[in-house]
Short mmCIF file of C-alpha atoms in Angstrom, two decimals:
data_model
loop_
_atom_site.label_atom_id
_atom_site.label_comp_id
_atom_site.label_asym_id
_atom_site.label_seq_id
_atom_site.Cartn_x
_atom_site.Cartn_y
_atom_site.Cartn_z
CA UNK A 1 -24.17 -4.85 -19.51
CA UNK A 2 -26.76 -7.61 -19.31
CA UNK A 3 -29.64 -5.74 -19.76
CA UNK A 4 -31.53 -8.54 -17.40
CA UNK A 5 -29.84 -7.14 -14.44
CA UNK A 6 -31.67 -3.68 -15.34
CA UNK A 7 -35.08 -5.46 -14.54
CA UNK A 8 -34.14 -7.02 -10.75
CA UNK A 9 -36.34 -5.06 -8.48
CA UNK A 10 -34.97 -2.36 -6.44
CA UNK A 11 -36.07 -1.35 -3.18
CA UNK A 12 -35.81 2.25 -3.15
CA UNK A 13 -38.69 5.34 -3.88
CA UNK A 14 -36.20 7.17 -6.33
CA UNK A 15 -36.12 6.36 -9.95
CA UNK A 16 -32.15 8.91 -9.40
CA UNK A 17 -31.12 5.83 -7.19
CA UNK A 18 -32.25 3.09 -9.83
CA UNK A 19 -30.39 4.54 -12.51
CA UNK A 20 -27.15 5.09 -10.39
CA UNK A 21 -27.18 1.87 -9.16
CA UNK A 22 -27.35 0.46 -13.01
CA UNK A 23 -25.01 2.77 -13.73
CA UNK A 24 -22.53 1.71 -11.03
CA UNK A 25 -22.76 -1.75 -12.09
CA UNK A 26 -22.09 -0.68 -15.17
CA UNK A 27 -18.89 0.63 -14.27
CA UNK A 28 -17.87 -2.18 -11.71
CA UNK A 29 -18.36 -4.58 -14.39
CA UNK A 30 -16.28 -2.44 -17.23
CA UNK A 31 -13.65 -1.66 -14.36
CA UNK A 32 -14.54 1.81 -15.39
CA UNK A 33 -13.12 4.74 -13.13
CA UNK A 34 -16.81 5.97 -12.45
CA UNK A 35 -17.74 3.51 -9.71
CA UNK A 36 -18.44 6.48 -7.52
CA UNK A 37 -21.61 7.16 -8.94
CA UNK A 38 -22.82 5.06 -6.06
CA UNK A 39 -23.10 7.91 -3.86
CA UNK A 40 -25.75 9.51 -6.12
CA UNK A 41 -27.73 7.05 -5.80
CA UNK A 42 -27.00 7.12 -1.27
CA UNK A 43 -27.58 11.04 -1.53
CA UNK A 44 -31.23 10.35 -4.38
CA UNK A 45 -32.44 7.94 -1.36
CA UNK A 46 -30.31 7.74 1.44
CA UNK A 47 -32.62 4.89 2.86
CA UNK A 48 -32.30 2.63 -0.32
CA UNK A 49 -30.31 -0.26 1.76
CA UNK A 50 -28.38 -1.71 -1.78
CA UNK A 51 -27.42 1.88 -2.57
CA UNK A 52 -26.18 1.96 0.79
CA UNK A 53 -24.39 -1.87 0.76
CA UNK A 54 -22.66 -1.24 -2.88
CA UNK A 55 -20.97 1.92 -1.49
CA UNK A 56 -19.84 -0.10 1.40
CA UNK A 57 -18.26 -2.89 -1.54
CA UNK A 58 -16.41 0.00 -2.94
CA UNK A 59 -14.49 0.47 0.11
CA UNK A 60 -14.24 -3.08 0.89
CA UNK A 61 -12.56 -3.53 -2.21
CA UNK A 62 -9.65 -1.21 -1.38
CA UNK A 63 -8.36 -3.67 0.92
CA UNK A 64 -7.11 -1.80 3.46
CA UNK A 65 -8.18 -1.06 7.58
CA UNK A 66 -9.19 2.50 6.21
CA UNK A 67 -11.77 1.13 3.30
CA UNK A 68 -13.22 -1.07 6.51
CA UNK A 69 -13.79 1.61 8.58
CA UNK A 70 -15.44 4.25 5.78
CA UNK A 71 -17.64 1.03 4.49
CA UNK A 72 -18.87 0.74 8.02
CA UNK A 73 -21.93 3.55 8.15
CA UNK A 74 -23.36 2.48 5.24
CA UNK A 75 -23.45 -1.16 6.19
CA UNK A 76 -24.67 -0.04 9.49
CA UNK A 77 -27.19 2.40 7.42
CA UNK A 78 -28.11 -0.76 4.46
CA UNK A 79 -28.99 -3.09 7.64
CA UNK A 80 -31.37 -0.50 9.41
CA UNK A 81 -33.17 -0.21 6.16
CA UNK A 82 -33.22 -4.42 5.09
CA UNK A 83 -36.90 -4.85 6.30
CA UNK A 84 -38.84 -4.28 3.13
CA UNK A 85 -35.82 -5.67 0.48
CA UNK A 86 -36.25 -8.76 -1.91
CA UNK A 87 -34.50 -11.76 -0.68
CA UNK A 88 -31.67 -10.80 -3.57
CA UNK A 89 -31.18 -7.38 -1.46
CA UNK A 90 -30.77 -8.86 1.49
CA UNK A 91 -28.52 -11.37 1.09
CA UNK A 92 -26.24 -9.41 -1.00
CA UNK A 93 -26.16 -6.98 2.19
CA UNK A 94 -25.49 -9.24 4.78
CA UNK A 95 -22.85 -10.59 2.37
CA UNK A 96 -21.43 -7.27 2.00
CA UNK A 97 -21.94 -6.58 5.88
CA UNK A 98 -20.34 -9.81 6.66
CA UNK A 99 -17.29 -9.07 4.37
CA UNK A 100 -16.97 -5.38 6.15
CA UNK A 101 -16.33 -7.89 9.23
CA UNK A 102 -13.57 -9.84 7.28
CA UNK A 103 -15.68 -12.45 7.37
CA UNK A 104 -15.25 -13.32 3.67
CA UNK A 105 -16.30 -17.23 3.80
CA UNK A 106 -19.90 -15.56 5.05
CA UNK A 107 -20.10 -13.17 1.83
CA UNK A 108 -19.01 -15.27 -0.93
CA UNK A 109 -21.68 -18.35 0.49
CA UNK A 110 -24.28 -15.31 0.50
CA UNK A 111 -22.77 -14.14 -2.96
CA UNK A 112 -22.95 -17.83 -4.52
CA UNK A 113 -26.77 -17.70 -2.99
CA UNK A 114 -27.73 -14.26 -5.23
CA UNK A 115 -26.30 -15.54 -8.03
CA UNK A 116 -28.07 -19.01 -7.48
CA UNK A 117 -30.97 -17.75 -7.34
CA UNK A 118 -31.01 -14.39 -9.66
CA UNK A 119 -28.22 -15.66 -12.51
CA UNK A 120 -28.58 -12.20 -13.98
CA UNK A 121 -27.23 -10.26 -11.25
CA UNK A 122 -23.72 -10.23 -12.78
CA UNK A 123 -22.57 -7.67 -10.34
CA UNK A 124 -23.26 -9.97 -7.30
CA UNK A 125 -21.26 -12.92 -9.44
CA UNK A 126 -18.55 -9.50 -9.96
CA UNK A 127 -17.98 -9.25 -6.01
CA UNK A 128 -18.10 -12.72 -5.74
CA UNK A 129 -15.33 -13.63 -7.75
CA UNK A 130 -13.10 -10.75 -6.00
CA UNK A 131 -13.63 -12.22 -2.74
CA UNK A 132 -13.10 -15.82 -4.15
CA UNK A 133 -9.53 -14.88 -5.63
CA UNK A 134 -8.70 -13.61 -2.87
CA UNK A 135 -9.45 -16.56 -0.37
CA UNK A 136 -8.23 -18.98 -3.29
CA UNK A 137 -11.40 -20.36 -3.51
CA UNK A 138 -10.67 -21.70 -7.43
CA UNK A 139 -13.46 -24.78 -7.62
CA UNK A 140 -16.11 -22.09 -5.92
CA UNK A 141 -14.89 -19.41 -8.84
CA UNK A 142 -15.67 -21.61 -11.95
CA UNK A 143 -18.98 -23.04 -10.24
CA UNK A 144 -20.71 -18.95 -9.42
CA UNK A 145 -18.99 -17.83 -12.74
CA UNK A 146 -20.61 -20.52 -14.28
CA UNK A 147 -24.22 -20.17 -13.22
CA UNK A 148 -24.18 -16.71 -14.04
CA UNK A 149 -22.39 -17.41 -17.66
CA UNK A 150 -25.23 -20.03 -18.56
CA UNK A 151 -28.19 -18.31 -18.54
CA UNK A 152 -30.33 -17.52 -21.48
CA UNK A 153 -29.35 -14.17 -23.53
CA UNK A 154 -25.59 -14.24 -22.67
CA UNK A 155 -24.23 -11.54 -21.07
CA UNK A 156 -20.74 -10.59 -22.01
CA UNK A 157 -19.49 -9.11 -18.76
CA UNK A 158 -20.62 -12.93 -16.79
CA UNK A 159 -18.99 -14.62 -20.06
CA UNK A 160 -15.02 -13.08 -18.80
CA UNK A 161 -15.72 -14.02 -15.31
CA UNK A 162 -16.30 -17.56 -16.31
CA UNK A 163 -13.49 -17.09 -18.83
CA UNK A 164 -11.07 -16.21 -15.98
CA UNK A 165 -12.38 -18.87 -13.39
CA UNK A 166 -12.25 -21.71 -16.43
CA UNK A 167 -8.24 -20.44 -17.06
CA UNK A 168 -7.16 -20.19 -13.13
CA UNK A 169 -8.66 -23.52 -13.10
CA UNK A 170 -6.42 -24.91 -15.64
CA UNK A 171 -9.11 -24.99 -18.46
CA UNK A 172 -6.96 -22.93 -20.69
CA UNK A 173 -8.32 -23.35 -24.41
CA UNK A 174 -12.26 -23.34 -23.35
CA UNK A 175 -11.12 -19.82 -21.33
CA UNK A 176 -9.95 -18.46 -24.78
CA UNK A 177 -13.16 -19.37 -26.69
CA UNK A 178 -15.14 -17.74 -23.66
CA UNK A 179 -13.35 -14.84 -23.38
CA UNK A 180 -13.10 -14.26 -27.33
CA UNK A 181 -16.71 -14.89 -27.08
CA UNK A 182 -17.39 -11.98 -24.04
CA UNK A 183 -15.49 -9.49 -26.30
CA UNK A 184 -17.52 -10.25 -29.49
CA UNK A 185 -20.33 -8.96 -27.64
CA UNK A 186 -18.52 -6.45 -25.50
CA UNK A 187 -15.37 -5.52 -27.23
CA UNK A 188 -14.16 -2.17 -25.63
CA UNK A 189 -15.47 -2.06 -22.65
CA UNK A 190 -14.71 -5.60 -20.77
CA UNK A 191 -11.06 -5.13 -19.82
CA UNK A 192 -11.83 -8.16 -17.52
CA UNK A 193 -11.92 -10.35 -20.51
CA UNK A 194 -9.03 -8.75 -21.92
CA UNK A 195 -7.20 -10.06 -19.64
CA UNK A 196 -9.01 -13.06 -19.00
CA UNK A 197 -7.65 -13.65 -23.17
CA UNK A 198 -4.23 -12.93 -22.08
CA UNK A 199 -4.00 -15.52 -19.11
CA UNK A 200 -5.48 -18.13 -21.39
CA UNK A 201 -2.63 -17.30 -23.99
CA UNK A 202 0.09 -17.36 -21.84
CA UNK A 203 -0.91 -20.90 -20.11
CA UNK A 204 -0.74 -21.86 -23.73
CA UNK A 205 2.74 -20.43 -24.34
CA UNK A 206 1.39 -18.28 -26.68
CA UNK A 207 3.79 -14.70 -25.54
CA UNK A 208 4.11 -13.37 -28.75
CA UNK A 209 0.07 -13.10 -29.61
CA UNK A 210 -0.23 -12.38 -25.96
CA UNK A 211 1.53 -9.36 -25.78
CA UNK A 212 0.06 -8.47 -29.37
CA UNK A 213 -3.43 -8.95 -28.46
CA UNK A 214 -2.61 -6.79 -25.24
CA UNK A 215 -1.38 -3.83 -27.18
CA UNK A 216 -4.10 -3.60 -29.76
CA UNK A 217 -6.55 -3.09 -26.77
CA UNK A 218 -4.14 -0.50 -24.84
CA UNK A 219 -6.11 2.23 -25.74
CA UNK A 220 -9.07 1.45 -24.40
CA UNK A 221 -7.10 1.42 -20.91
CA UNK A 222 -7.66 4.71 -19.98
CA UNK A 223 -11.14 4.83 -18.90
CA UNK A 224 -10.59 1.80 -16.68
CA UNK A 225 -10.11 2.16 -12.93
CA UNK A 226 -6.55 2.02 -11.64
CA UNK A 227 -6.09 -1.63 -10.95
CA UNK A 228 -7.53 -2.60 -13.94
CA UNK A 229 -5.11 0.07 -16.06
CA UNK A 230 -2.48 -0.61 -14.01
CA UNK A 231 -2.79 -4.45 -14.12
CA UNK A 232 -2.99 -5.18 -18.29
CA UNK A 233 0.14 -3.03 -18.23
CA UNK A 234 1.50 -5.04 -15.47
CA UNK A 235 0.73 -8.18 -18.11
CA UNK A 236 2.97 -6.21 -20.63
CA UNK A 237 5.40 -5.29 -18.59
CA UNK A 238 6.26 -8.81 -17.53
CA UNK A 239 5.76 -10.17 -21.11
CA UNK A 240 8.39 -7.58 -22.01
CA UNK A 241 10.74 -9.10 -19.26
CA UNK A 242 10.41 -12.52 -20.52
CA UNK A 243 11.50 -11.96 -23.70
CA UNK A 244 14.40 -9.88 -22.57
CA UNK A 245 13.22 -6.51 -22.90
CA UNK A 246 14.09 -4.98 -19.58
CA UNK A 247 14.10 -1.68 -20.84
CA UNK A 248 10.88 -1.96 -22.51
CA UNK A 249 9.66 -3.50 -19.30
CA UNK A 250 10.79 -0.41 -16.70
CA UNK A 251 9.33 1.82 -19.15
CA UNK A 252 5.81 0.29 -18.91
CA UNK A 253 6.48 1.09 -14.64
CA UNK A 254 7.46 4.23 -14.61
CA UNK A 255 5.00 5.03 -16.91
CA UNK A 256 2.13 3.08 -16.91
CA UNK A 257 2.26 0.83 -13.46
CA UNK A 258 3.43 3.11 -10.92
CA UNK A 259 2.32 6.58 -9.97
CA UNK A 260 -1.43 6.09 -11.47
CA UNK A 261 -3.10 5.87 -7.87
CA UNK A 262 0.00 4.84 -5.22
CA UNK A 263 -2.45 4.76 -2.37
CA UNK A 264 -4.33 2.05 -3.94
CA UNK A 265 -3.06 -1.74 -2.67
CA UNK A 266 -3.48 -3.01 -5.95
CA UNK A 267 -1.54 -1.04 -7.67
CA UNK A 268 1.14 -0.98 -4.79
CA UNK A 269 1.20 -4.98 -5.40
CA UNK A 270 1.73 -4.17 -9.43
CA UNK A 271 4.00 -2.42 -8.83
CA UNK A 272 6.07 -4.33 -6.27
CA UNK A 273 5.90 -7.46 -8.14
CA UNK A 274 7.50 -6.24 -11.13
CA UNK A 275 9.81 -4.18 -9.62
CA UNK A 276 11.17 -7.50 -7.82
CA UNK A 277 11.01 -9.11 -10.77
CA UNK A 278 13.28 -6.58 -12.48
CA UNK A 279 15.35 -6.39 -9.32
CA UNK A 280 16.25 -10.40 -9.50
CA UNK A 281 17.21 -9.70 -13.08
CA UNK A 282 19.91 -6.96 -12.17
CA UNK A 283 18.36 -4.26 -11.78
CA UNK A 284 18.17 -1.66 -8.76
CA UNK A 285 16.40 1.09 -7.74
CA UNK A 286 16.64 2.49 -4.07
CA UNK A 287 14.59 5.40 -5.11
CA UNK A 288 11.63 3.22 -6.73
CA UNK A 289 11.38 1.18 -3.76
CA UNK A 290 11.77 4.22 -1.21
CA UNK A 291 8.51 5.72 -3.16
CA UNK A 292 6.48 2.64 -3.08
CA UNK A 293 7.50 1.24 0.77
CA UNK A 294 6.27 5.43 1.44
CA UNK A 295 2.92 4.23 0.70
CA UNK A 296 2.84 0.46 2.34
CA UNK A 297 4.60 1.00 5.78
CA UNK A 298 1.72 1.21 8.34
CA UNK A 299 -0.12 -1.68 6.77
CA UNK A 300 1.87 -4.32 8.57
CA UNK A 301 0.00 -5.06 11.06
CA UNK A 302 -3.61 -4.86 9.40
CA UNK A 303 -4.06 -8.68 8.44
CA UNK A 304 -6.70 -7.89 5.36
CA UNK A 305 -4.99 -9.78 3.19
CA UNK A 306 -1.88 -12.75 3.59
CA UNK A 307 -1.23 -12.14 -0.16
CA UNK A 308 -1.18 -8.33 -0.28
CA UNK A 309 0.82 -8.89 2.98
CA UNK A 310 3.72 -10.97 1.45
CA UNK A 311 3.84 -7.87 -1.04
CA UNK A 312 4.20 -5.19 1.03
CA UNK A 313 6.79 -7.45 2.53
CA UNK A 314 9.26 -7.13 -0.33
CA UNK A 315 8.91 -3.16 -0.54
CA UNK A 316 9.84 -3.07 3.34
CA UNK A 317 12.81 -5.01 2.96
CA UNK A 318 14.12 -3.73 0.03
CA UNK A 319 13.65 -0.39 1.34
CA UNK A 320 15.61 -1.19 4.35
CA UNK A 321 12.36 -0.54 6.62
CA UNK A 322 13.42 -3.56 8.97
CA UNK A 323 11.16 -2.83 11.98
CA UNK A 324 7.79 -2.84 9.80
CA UNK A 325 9.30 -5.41 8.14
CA UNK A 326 10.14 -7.48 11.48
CA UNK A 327 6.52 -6.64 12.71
CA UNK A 328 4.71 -8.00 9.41
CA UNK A 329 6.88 -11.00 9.38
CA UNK A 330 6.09 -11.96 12.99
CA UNK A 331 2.17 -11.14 11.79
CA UNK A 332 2.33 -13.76 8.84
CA UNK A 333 3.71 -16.54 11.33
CA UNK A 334 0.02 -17.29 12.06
CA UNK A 335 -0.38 -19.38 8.54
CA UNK A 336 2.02 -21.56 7.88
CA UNK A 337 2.11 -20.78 3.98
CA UNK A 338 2.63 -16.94 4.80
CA UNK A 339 4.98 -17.15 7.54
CA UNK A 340 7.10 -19.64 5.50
CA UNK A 341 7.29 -17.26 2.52
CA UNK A 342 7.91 -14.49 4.80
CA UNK A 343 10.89 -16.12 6.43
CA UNK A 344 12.13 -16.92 3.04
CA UNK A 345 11.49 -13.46 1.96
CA UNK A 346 13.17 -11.69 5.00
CA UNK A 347 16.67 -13.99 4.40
CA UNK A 348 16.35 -13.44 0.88
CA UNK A 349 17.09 -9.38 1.32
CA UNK A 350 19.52 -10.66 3.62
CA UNK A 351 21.79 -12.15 1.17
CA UNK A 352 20.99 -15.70 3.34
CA UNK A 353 20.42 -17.56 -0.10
CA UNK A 354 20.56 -20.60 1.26
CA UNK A 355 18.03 -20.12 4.48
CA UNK A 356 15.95 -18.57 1.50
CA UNK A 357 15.60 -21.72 -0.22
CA UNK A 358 15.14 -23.55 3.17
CA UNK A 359 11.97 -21.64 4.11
CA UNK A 360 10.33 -21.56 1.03
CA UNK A 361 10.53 -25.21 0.18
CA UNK A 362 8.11 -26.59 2.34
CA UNK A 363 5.58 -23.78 0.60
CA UNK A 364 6.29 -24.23 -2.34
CA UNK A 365 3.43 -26.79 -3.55
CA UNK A 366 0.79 -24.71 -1.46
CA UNK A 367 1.54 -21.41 -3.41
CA UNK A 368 -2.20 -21.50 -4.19
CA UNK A 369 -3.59 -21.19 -1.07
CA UNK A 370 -2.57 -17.68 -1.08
CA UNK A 371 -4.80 -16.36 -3.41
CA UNK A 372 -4.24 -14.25 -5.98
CA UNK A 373 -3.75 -15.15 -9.92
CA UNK A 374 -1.65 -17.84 -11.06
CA UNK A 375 0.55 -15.54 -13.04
CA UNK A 376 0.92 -13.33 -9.80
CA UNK A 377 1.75 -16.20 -7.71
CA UNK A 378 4.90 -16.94 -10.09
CA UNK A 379 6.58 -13.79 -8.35
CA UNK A 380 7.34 -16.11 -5.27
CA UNK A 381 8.21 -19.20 -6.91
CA UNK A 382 10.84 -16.89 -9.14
CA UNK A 383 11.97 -15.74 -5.67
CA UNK A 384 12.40 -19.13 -4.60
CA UNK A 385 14.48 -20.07 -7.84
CA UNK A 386 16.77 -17.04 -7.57
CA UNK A 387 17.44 -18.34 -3.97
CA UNK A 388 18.31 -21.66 -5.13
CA UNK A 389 20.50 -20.46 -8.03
CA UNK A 390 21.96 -17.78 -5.79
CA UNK A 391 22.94 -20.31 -2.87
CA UNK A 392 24.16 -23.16 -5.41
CA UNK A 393 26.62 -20.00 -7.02
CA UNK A 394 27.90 -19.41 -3.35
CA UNK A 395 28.62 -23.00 -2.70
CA UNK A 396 30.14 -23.00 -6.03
CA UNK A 397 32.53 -20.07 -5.22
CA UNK A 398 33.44 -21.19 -1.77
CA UNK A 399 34.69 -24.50 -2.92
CA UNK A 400 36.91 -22.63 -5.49
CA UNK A 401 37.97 -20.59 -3.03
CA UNK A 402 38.87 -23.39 -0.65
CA UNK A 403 40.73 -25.41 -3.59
CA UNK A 404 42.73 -21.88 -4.35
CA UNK A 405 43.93 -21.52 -0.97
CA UNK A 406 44.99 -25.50 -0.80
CA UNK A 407 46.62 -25.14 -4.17
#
């Protein structure tokens, strides 16, 4: 970690809580699975308010109703205690309060301010980039990344956030030498710029040393938290499927993609995309999606996220679920991107090929106001193709079938 971050003030009477909260960034910035440490540092000194904000983020970044309502005390707790914090403190809670409202605009303007002003604190430029993926915020993404990549004595963790922003913003070949760069100076423990390496190679066309690179740095996977293990095998996986190697590619599911945490909505959306992608190439699996629409019906009607949304979406519908899956698309109609895709989506397990096509159309050149990655917003313009080829083959056989029965 950047070892600048270790000398930002803290406002709290226990040296316990100082080295938690170090260590928690620590572990937020490594995507280790040890995150929890937070709540050492709430139960050292349960008044120290950033303590009390971080374990609020760690809910937050579940995604889900649940992780809103378990953040709320200790926002409540972290705001009752903000009179004596440094201006740092204080805005990153009332960020952090502000996203516990789903007020995410709020956070990542009060996020871009801590890093603005304290370029060190990588993990306020860490939750800032996870709420500006998610609200598709690219341009804001490179600028934060950037402020906290540039200061003096580097640190490798900011260096694959910028790497990621510069590649989702199209800069492909200065993401590489920024992410090569974060891993010469952190090279097992950034899984972050791992993957920010892998994006850059793949926008480059560059499969083959993509999926190579990915492998030799497997083993380092395990420590990581669930998403983040979950996700570079979710890289694999669909490397594997490009090149053909469907087998290969279930394998890396059932093993390595689905089952690590299933209440987790990252991993549910892993999991869902490749399974869909597998599914348009063939492949079926009532039982898969019966497991995984087990652990997403309920969420329709939450509204945390449009892009986890669209997810869940497909496991409903392929799981036959068609009154959650009738409630969530009547949810989505609010945006017109969402509720498009959702249409398309719905007449898609429908065998309507055609209507498909229709509704997606019109979204398909705003995919990126979704959020999400560029390589997991490729699941819905796939979807979109398959409806296209699928309706064009229907078309195709009808008119055969209508010159067979004049003939």
């Amino acid at each position: 970690m950047n070892e600048e971050y270790t000398y930002l003030p803290i406002t709290t009477c226990s040296p316990t809580a100082a080295l938690a909260i170090h260590a928690f960034a620590e572990e937020l910035l490594s995507h280790g699975a040890g995150a929890r440490v937070i709540f050492d540092a709430v139960a050292a000194d349960p008044e120290c308010a950033l303590a009390q904000a971080y374990a609020a983020a760690i809910y937050l970044t579940q995604m889900t109703r649940e992780g809103q309502v378990q953040a709320a005390p200790h926002i409540v707790t972290a705001l009752s205690n903000i009179a004596f914090c440094s201006r740092r403190e204080i805005d990153t809670i009332n960020a952090i309060a502000a996203w516990g409202q789903g007020d995410e605009r709020t956070a990542i303007t009060k996020l871009r301010n801590v890093v603005e002003g304290s370029p060190h604190d990588v993990v306020a430029a860490k939750l800032c980039q996870i709420l500006e993926l998610n609200d598709a915020d690219y341009v804001g993404m490179l600028r934060t990344s950037g402020m906290a990549a540039a200061v003096e004595g580097r640190c490798g963790y900011a260096l694959g956030l910028h790497a990621f922003a510069l590649e989702q913003s199209g800069h492909s070949e200065v993401a590489l030498r920024f992410a090569r760069r974060a891993l010469e100076l952190n090279a097992d423990r950034d899984p972050w710029a791992q993957h920010a390496l892998a994006h850059a190679l793949l926008s480059m066309d560059q499969m083959i040393e993509a999926r190579a690179f990915l492998h030799s740095v497997s083993h380092g996977w395990d420590r990581c938290s669930s998403f983040m293990l979950t996700h570079n095998w979710w890289h694999l996986a669909l490397i594997e499927l490009e090149l053909g190697n469907k087998t290969a590619a279930l394998q890396i599911f059932d093993e390595k993609v689905w089952g690590v945490r299933k209440g987790h909505a990252q991993d549910q959306i892993n999991a869902i995309s490749l399974l869909f992608r597998l599914e348009m190439q063939g492949f079926h699996s009532a039982q898969r999606w019966a497991d995984i629409a087990d652990h997403v019906e309920g969420r329709e009607t939450e509204g945390i996220n449009r892009f986890l949304d669209l997810h869940y979406l497909i496991a409903l519908t392929q799981s036959k679920r068609t009154d959650a899956a009738d409630r969530l698309v009547a949810h989505l109609q609010s945006n017109r991107v969402a509720g498009a895709l959702a249409r398309g989506i719905l007449a898609y397990a429908y065998g309507e090929y055609r209507e498909a096509a229709a509704a997606f159309a019109p979204a398909f050149h705003h995919l990126d106001e979704l959020g999400g990655s560029n390589i997991q917003r490729e699941l819905f313009e796939q979807i979109f193709a398959d409806s296209v080829r699928k309706s064009t083959c229907n078309i195709t056989r009808a008119v055969h079938e209508q010159h067979r029965v004049a003939a």
